[in-house]
Short mmCIF file of N, CA and C and ligand atoms in Angstrom, two decimals:
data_model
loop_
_atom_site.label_atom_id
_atom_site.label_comp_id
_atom_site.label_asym_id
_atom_site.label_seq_id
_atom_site.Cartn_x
_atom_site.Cartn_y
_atom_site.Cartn_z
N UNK A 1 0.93 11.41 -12.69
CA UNK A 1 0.94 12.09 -11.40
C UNK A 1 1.09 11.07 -10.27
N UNK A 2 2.02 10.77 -9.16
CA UNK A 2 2.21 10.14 -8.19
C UNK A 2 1.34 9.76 -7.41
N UNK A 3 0.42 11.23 -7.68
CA UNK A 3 -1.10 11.29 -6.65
C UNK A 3 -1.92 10.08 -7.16
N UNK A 4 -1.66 9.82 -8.41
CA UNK A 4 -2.90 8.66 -8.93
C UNK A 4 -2.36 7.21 -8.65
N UNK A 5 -1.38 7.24 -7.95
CA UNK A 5 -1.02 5.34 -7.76
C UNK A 5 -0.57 5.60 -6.15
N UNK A 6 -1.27 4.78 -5.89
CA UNK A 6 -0.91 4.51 -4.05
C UNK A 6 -0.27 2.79 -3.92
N UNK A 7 0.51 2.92 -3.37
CA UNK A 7 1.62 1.75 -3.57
C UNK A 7 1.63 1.00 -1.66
N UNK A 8 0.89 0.29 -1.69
CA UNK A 8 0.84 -0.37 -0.15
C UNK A 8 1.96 -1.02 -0.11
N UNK A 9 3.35 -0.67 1.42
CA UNK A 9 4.10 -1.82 1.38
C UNK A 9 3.86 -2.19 2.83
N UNK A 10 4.67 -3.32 3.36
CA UNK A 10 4.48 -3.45 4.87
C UNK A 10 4.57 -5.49 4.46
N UNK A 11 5.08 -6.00 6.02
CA UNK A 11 5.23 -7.13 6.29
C UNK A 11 3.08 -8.16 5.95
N UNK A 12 4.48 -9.42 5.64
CA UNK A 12 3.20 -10.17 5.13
C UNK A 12 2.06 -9.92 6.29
N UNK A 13 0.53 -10.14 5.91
CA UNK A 13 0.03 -10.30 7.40
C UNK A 13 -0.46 -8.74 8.04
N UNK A 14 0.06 -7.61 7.37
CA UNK A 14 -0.28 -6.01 7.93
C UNK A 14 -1.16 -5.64 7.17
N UNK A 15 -2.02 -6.29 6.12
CA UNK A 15 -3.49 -5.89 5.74
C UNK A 15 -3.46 -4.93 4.73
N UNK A 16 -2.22 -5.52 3.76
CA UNK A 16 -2.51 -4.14 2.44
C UNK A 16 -3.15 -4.56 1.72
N UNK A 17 -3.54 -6.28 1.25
CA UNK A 17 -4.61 -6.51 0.28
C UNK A 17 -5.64 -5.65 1.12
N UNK A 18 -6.34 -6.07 2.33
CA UNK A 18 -7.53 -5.91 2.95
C UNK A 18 -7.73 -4.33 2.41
N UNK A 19 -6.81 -3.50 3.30
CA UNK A 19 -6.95 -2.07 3.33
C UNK A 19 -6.79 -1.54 1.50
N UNK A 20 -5.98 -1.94 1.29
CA UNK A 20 -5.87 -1.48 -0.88
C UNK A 20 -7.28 -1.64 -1.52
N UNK A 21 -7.81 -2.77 -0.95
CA UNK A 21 -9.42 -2.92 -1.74
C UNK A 21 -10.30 -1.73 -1.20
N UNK A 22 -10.81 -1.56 0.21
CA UNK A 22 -11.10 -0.58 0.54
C UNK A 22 -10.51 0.70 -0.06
N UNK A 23 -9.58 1.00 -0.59
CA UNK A 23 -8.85 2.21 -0.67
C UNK A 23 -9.48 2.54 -2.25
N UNK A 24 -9.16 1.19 -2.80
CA UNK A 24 -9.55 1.33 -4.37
C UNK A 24 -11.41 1.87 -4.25
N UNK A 25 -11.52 0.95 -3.39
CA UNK A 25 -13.61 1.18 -3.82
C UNK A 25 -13.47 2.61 -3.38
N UNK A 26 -13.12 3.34 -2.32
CA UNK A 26 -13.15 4.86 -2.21
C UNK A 26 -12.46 6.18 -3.07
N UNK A 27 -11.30 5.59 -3.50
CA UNK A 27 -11.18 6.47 -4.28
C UNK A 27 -11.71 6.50 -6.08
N UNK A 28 -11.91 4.85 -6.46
CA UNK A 28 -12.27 4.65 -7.34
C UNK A 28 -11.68 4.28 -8.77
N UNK A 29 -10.37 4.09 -7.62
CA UNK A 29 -8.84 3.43 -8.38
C UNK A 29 -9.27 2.22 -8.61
N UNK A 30 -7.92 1.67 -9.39
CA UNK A 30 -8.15 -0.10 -9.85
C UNK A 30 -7.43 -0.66 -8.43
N UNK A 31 -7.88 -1.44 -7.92
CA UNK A 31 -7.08 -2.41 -7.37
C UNK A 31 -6.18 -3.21 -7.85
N UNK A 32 -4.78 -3.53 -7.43
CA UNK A 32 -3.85 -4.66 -7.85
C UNK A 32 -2.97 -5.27 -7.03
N UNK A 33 -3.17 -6.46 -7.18
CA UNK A 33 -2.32 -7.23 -5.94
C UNK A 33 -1.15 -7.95 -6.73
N UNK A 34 0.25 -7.49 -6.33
CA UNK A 34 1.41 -7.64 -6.86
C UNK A 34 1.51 -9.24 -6.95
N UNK A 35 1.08 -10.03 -5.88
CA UNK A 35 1.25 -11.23 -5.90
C UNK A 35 0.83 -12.04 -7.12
N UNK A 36 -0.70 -11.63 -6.93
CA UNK A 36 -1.85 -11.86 -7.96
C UNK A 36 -0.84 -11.95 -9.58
N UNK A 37 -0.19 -11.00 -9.45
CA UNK A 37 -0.20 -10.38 -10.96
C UNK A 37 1.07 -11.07 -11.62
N UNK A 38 1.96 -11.61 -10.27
CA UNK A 38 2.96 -12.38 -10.62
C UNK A 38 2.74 -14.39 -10.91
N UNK A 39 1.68 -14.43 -10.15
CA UNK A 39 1.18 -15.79 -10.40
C UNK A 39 0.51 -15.91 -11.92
N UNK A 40 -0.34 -14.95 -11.81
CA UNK A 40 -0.92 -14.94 -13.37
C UNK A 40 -0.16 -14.90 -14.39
N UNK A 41 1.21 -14.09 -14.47
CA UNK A 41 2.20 -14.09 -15.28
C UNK A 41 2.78 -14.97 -15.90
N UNK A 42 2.82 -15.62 -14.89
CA UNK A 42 3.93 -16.78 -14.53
C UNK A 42 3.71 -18.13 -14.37
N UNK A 43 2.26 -18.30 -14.02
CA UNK A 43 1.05 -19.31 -14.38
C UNK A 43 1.61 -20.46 -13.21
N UNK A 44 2.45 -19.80 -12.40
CA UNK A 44 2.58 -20.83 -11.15
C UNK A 44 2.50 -20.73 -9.56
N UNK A 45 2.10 -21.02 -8.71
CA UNK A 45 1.87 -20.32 -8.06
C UNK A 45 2.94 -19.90 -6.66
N UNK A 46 2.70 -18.92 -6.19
CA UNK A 46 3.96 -18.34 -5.11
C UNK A 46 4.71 -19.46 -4.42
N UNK A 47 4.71 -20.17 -3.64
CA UNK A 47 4.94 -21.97 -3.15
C UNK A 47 5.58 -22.50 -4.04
N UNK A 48 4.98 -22.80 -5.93
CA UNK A 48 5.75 -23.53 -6.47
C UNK A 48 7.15 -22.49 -6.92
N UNK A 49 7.31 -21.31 -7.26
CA UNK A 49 8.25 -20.64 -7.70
C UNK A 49 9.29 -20.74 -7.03
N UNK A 50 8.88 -20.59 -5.49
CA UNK A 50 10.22 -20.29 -4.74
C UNK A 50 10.23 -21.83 -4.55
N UNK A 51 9.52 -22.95 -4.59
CA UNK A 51 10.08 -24.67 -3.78
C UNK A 51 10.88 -24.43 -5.60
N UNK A 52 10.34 -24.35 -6.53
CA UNK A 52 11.44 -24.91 -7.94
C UNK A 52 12.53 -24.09 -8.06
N UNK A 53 12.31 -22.83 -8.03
CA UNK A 53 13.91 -21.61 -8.49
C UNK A 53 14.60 -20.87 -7.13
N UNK A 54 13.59 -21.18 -6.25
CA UNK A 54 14.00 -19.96 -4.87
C UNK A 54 13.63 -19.00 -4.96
N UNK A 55 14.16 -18.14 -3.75
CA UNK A 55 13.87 -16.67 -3.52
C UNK A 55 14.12 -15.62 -4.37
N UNK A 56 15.71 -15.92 -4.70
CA UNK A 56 16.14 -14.74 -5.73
C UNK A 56 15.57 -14.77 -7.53
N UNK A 57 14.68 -16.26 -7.71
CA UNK A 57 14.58 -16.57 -8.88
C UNK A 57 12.94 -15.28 -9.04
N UNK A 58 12.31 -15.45 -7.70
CA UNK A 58 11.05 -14.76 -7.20
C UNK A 58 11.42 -13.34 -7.17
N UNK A 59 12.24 -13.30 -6.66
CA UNK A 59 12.59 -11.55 -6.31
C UNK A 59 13.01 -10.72 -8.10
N UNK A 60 12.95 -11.86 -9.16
CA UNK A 60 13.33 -11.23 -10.27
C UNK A 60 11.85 -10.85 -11.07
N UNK A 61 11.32 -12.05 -10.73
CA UNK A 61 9.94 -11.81 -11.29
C UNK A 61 9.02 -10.96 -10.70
N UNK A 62 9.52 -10.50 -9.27
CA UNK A 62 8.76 -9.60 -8.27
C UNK A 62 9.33 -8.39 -8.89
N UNK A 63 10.29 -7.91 -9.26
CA UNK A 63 10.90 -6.56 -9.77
C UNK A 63 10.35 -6.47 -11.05
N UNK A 64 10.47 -7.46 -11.91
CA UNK A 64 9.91 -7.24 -13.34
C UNK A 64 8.59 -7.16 -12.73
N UNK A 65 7.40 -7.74 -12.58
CA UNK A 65 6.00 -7.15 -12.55
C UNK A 65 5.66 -5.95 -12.02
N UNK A 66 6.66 -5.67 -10.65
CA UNK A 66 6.40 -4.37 -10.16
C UNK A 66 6.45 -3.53 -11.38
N UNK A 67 7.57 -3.55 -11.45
CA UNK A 67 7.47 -2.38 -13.02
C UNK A 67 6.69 -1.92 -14.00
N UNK A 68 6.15 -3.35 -14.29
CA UNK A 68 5.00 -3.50 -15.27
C UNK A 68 3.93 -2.72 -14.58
N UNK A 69 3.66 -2.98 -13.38
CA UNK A 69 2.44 -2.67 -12.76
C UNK A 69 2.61 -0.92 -12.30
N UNK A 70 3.49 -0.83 -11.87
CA UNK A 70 3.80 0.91 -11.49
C UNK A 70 3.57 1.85 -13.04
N UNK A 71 4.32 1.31 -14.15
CA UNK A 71 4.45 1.87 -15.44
C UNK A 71 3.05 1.88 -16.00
N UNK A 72 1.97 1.23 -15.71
CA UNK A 72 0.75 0.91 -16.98
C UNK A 72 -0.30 1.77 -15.96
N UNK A 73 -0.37 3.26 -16.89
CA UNK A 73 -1.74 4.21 -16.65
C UNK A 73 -1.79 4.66 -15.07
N UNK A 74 -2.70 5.30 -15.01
CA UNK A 74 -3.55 6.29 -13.60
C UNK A 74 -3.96 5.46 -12.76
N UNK A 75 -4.91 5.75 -11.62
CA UNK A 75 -5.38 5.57 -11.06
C UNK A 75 -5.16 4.50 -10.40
N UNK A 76 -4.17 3.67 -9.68
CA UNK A 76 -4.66 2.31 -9.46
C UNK A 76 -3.45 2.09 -7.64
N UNK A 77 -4.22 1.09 -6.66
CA UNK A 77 -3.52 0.83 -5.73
C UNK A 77 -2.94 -0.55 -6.07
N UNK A 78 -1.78 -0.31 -5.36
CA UNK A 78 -0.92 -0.96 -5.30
C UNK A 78 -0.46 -2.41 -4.30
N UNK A 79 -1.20 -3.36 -4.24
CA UNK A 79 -0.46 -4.01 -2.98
C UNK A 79 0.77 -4.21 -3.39
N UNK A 80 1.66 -4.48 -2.77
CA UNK A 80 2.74 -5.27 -3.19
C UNK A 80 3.08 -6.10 -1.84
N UNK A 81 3.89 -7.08 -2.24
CA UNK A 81 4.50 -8.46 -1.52
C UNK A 81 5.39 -7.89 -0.41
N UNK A 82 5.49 -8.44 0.48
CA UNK A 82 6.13 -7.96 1.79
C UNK A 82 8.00 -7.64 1.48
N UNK A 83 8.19 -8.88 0.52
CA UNK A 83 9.58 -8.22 0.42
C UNK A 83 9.68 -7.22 -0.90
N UNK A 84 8.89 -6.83 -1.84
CA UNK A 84 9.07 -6.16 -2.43
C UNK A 84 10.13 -4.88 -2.29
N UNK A 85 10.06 -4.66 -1.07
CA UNK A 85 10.99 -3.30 -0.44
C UNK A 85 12.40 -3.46 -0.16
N UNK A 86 12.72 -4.77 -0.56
CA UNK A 86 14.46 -4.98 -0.15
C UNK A 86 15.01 -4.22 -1.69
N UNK A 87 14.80 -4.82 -2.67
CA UNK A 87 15.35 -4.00 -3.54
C UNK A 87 15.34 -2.70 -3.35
N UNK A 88 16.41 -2.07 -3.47
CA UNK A 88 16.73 -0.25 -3.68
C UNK A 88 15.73 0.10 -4.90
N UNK A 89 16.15 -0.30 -5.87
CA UNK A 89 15.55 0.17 -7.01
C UNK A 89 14.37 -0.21 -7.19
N UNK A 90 13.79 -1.25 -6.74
CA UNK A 90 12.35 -0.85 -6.79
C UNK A 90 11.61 0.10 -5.85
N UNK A 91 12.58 0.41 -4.54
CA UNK A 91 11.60 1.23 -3.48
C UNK A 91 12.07 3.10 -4.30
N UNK A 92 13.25 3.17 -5.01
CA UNK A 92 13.20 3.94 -5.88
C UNK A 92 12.42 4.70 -6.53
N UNK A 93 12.10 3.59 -7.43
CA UNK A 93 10.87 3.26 -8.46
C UNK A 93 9.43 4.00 -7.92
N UNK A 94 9.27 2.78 -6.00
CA UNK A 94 7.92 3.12 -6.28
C UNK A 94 7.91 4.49 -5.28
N UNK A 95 8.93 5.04 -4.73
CA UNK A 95 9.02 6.38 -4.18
C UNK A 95 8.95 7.54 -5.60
N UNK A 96 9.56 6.88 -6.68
CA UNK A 96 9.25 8.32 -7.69
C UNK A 96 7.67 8.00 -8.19
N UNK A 97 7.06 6.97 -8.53
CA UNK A 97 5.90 6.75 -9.33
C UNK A 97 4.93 7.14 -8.78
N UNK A 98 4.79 7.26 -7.39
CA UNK A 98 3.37 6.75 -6.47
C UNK A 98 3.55 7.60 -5.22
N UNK A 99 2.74 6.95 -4.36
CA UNK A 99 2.60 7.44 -2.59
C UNK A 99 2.90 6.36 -1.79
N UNK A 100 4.08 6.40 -1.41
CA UNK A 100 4.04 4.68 -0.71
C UNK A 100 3.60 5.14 0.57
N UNK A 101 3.02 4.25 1.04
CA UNK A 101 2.11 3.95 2.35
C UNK A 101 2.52 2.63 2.78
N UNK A 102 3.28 2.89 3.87
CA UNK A 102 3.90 1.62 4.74
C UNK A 102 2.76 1.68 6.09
N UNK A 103 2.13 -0.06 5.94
CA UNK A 103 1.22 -0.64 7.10
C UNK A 103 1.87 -1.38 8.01
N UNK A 104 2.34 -0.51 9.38
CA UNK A 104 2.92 -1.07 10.37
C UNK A 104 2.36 -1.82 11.60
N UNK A 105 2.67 -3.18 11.81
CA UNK A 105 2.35 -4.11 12.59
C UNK A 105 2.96 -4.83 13.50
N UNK A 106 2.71 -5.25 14.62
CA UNK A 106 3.83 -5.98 15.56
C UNK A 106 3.80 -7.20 14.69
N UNK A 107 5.07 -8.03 15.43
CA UNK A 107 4.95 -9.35 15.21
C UNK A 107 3.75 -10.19 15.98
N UNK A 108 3.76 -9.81 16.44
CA UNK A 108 2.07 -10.16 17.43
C UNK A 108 0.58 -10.62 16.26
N UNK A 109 0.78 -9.34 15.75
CA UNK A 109 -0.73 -9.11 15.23
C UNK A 109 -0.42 -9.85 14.05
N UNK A 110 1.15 -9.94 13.11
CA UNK A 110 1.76 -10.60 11.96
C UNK A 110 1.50 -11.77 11.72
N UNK A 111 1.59 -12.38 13.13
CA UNK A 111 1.32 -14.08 13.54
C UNK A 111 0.46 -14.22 13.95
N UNK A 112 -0.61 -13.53 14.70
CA UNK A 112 -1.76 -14.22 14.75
C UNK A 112 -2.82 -13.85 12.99
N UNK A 113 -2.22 -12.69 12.73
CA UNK A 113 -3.30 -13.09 11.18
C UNK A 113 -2.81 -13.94 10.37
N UNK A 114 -1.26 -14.58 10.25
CA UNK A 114 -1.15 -15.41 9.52
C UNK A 114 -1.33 -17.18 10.02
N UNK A 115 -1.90 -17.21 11.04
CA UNK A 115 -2.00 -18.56 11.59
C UNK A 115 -2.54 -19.34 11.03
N UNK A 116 -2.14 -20.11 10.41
CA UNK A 116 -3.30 -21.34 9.57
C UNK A 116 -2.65 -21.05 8.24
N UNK A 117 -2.26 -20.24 8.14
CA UNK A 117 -1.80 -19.67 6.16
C UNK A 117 -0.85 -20.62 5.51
N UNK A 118 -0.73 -21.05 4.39
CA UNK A 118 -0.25 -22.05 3.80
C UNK A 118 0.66 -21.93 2.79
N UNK A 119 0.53 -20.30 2.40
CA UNK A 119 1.06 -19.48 1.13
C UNK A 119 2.15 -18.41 1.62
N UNK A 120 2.73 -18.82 2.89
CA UNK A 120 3.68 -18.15 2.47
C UNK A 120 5.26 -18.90 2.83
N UNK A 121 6.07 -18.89 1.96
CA UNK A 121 6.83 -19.94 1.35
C UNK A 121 7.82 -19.84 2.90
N UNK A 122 8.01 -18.43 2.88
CA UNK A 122 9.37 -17.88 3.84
C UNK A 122 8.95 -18.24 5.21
N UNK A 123 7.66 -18.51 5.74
CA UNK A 123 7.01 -18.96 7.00
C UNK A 123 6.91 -20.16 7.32
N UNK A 124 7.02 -21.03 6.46
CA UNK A 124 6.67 -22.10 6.26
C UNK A 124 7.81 -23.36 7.48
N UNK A 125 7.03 -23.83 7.93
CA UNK A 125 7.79 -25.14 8.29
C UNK A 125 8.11 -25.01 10.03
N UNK A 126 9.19 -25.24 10.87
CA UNK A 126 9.38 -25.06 12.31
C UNK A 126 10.09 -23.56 12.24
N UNK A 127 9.86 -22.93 13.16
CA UNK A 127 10.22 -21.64 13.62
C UNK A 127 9.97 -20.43 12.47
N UNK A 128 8.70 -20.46 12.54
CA UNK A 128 7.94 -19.46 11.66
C UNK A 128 8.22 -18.13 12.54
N UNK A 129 7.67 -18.17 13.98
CA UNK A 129 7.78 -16.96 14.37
C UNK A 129 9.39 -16.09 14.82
N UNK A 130 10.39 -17.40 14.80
CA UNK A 130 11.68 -16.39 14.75
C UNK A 130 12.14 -15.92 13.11
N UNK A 131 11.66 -16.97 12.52
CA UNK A 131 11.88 -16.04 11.42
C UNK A 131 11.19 -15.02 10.76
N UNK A 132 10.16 -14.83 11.37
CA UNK A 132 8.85 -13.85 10.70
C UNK A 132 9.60 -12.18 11.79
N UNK A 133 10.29 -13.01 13.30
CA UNK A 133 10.88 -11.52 13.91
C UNK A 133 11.97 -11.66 12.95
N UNK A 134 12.50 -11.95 12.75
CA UNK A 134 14.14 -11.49 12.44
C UNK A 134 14.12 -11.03 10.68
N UNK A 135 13.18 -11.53 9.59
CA UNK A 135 12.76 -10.47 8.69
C UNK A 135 12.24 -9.21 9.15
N UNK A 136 11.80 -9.46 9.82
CA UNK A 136 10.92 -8.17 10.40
C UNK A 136 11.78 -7.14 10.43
N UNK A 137 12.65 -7.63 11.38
CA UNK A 137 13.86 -6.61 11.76
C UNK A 137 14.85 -6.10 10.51
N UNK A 138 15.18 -6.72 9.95
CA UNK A 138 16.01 -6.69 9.08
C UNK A 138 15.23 -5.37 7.72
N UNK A 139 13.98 -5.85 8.01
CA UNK A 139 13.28 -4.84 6.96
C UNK A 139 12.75 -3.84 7.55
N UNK A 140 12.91 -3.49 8.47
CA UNK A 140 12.83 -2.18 9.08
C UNK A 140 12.95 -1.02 8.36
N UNK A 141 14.51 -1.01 8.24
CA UNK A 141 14.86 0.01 7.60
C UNK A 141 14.09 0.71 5.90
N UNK A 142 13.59 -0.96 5.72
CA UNK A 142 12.84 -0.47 4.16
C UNK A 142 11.49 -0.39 4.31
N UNK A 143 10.88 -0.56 5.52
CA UNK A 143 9.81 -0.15 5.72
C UNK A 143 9.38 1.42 5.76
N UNK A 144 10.69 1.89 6.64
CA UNK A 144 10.81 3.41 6.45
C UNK A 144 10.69 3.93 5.72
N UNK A 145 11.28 3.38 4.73
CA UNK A 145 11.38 4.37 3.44
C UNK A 145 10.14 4.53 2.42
N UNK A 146 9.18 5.17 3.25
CA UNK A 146 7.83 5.69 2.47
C UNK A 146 7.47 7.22 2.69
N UNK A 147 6.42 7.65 2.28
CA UNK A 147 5.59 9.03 1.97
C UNK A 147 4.59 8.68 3.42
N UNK A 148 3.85 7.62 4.08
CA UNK A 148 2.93 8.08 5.27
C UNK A 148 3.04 6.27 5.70
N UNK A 149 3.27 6.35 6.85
CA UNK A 149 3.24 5.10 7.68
C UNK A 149 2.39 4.91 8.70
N UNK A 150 1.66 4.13 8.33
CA UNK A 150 0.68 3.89 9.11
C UNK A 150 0.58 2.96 10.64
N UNK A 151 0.29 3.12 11.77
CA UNK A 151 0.62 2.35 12.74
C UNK A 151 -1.06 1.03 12.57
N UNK A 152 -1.41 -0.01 12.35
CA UNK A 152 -2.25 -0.59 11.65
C UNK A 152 -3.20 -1.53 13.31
N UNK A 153 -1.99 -1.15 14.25
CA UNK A 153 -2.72 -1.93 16.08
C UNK A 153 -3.81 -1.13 15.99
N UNK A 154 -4.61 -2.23 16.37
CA UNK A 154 -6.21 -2.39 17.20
C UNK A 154 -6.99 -1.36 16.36
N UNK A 155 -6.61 -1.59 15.11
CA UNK A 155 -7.63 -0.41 14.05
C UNK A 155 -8.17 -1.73 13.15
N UNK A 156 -9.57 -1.28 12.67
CA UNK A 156 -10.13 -2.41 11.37
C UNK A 156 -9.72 -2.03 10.71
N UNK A 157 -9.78 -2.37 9.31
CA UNK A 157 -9.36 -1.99 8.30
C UNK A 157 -9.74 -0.85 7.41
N UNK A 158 -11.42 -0.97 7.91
CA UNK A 158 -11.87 0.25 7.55
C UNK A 158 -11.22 1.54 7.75
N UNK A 159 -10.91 1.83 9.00
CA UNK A 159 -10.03 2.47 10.20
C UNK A 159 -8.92 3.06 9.47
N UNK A 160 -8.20 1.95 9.18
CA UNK A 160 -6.86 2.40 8.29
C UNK A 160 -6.91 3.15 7.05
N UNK A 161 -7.74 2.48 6.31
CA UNK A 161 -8.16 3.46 5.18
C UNK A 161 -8.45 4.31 5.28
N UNK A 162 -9.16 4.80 6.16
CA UNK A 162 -9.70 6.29 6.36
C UNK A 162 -8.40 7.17 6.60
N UNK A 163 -7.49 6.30 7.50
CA UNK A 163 -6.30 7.31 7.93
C UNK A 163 -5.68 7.39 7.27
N UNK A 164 -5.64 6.88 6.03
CA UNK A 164 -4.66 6.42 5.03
C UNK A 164 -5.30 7.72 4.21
N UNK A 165 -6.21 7.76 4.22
CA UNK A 165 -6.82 9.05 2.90
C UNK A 165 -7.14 10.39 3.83
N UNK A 166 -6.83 10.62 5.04
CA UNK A 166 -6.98 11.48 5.53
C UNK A 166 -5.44 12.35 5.24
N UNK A 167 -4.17 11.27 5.49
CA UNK A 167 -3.14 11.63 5.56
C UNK A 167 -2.75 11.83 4.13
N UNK A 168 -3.22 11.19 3.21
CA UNK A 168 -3.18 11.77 2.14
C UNK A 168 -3.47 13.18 1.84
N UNK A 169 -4.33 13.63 2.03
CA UNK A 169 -5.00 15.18 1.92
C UNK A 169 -3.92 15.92 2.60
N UNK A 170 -3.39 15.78 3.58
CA UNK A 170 -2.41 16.40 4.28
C UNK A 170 -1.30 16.95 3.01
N UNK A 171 -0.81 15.56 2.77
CA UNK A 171 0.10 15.33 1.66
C UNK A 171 0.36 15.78 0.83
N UNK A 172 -0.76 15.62 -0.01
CA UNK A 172 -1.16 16.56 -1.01
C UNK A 172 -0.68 18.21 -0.86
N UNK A 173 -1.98 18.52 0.18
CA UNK A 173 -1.79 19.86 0.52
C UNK A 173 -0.74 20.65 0.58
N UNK A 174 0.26 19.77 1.35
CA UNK A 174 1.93 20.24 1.97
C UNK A 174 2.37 20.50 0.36
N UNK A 175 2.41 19.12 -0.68
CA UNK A 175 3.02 19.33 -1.93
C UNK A 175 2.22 20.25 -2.87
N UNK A 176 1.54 20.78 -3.18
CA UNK A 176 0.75 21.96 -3.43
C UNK A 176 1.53 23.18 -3.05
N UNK A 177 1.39 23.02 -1.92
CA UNK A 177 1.86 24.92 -1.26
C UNK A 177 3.37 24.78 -1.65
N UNK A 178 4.42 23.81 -1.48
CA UNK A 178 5.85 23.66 -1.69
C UNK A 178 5.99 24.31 -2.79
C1 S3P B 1 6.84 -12.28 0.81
C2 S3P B 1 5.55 -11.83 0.98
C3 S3P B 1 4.41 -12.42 0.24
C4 S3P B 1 4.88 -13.02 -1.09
C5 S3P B 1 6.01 -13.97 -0.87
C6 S3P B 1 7.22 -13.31 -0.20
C7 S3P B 1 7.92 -11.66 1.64
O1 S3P B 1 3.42 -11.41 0.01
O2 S3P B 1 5.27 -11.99 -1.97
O3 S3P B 1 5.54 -15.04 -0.11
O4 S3P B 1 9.10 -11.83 1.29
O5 S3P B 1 7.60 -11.01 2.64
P1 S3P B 1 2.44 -10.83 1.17
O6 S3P B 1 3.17 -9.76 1.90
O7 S3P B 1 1.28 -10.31 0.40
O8 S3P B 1 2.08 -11.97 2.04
#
């Protein structure tokens, strides 16, 4: 059932680990963090994958675990990695499997929670913040493409979750009566 996997997407920095853990302790789902699950896999960590093979070597192992992780049993949230959503076929994937829930954030709030961060490969180095806008932009369009989008300004996280499972019930409801 779709209803049992909630699939967080949204730019690095918009709080789907934060908000997915909360989400899991309330509904009583497993938590899983896509990143997590690809380092463990892979026994190296996000930094070394993309400095040794690159992006597209990452974006293969990001599609294979998604899979793994969408396909295995009930109950469980989903973080996934900020670019997870460029692929078609995985936003496919996690539009038939799950509830995607896109956490929307300025570049504002993007860069000041990632300030100091060390782990993320694509930020890394001089002109973090034009390139953190101009992904941004570019992934727009696949940000869209979810089941409930969340606007994530000047809310805690707590905050979000709640709206996140409120709008769920909605959801539900609507697909019920359909
Ligand atoms: C990426 C986001 C990261 C991680 C990798 C690439 C991206 O995950 O998958 O550094 O392309 O936006 P978070 O969104 O959890 O930071």
């Amino acid at each position: 059932m779709p209803e049992q996997l909630l699939i967080l997407t949204g730019f690095m920095g918009s709080g789907k680990s934060s908000v997915g853990k909360i989400l899991a302790e309330r509904t009583g789902f497993r938590f899983i963090d896509l990143d997590a699950e690809i380092v463990a896999a892979d026994g190296r960590s996000i930094n070394d994958i993309f400095a040794s093979e690159g992006e597209e070597a990452f974006r293969a192992l990001e599609s294979n675990q998604l899979e793994k992780v969408l396909s295995s049993g009930e109950g469980r949230v989903v973080a996934t990695g900020g670019g997870a959503v460029i692929s078609g076929r995985n936003r496919a994937l996690m539009r038939k499997l799950g509830v995607v829930i896109n956490l929307k954030a300025t570049l504002e709030q993007v860069l000041a929670r990632l300030d100091g961060c060390c782990d993320r490969p694509l930020l890394a180095g001089e002109d973090a913040a034009q390139r953190a806008k101009t992904l941004m932009d570019e992934r727009e369009q696949f940000y869209e493409d979810a089941d409930i989008r969340i606007d994530t300004g000047g809310k805690s996280v707590e905050d979000v979750a709640a709206e996140i499972l409120c709008r769920l019930k909605g959801l539900l409801s609507e697909r019920t009566v359909r």
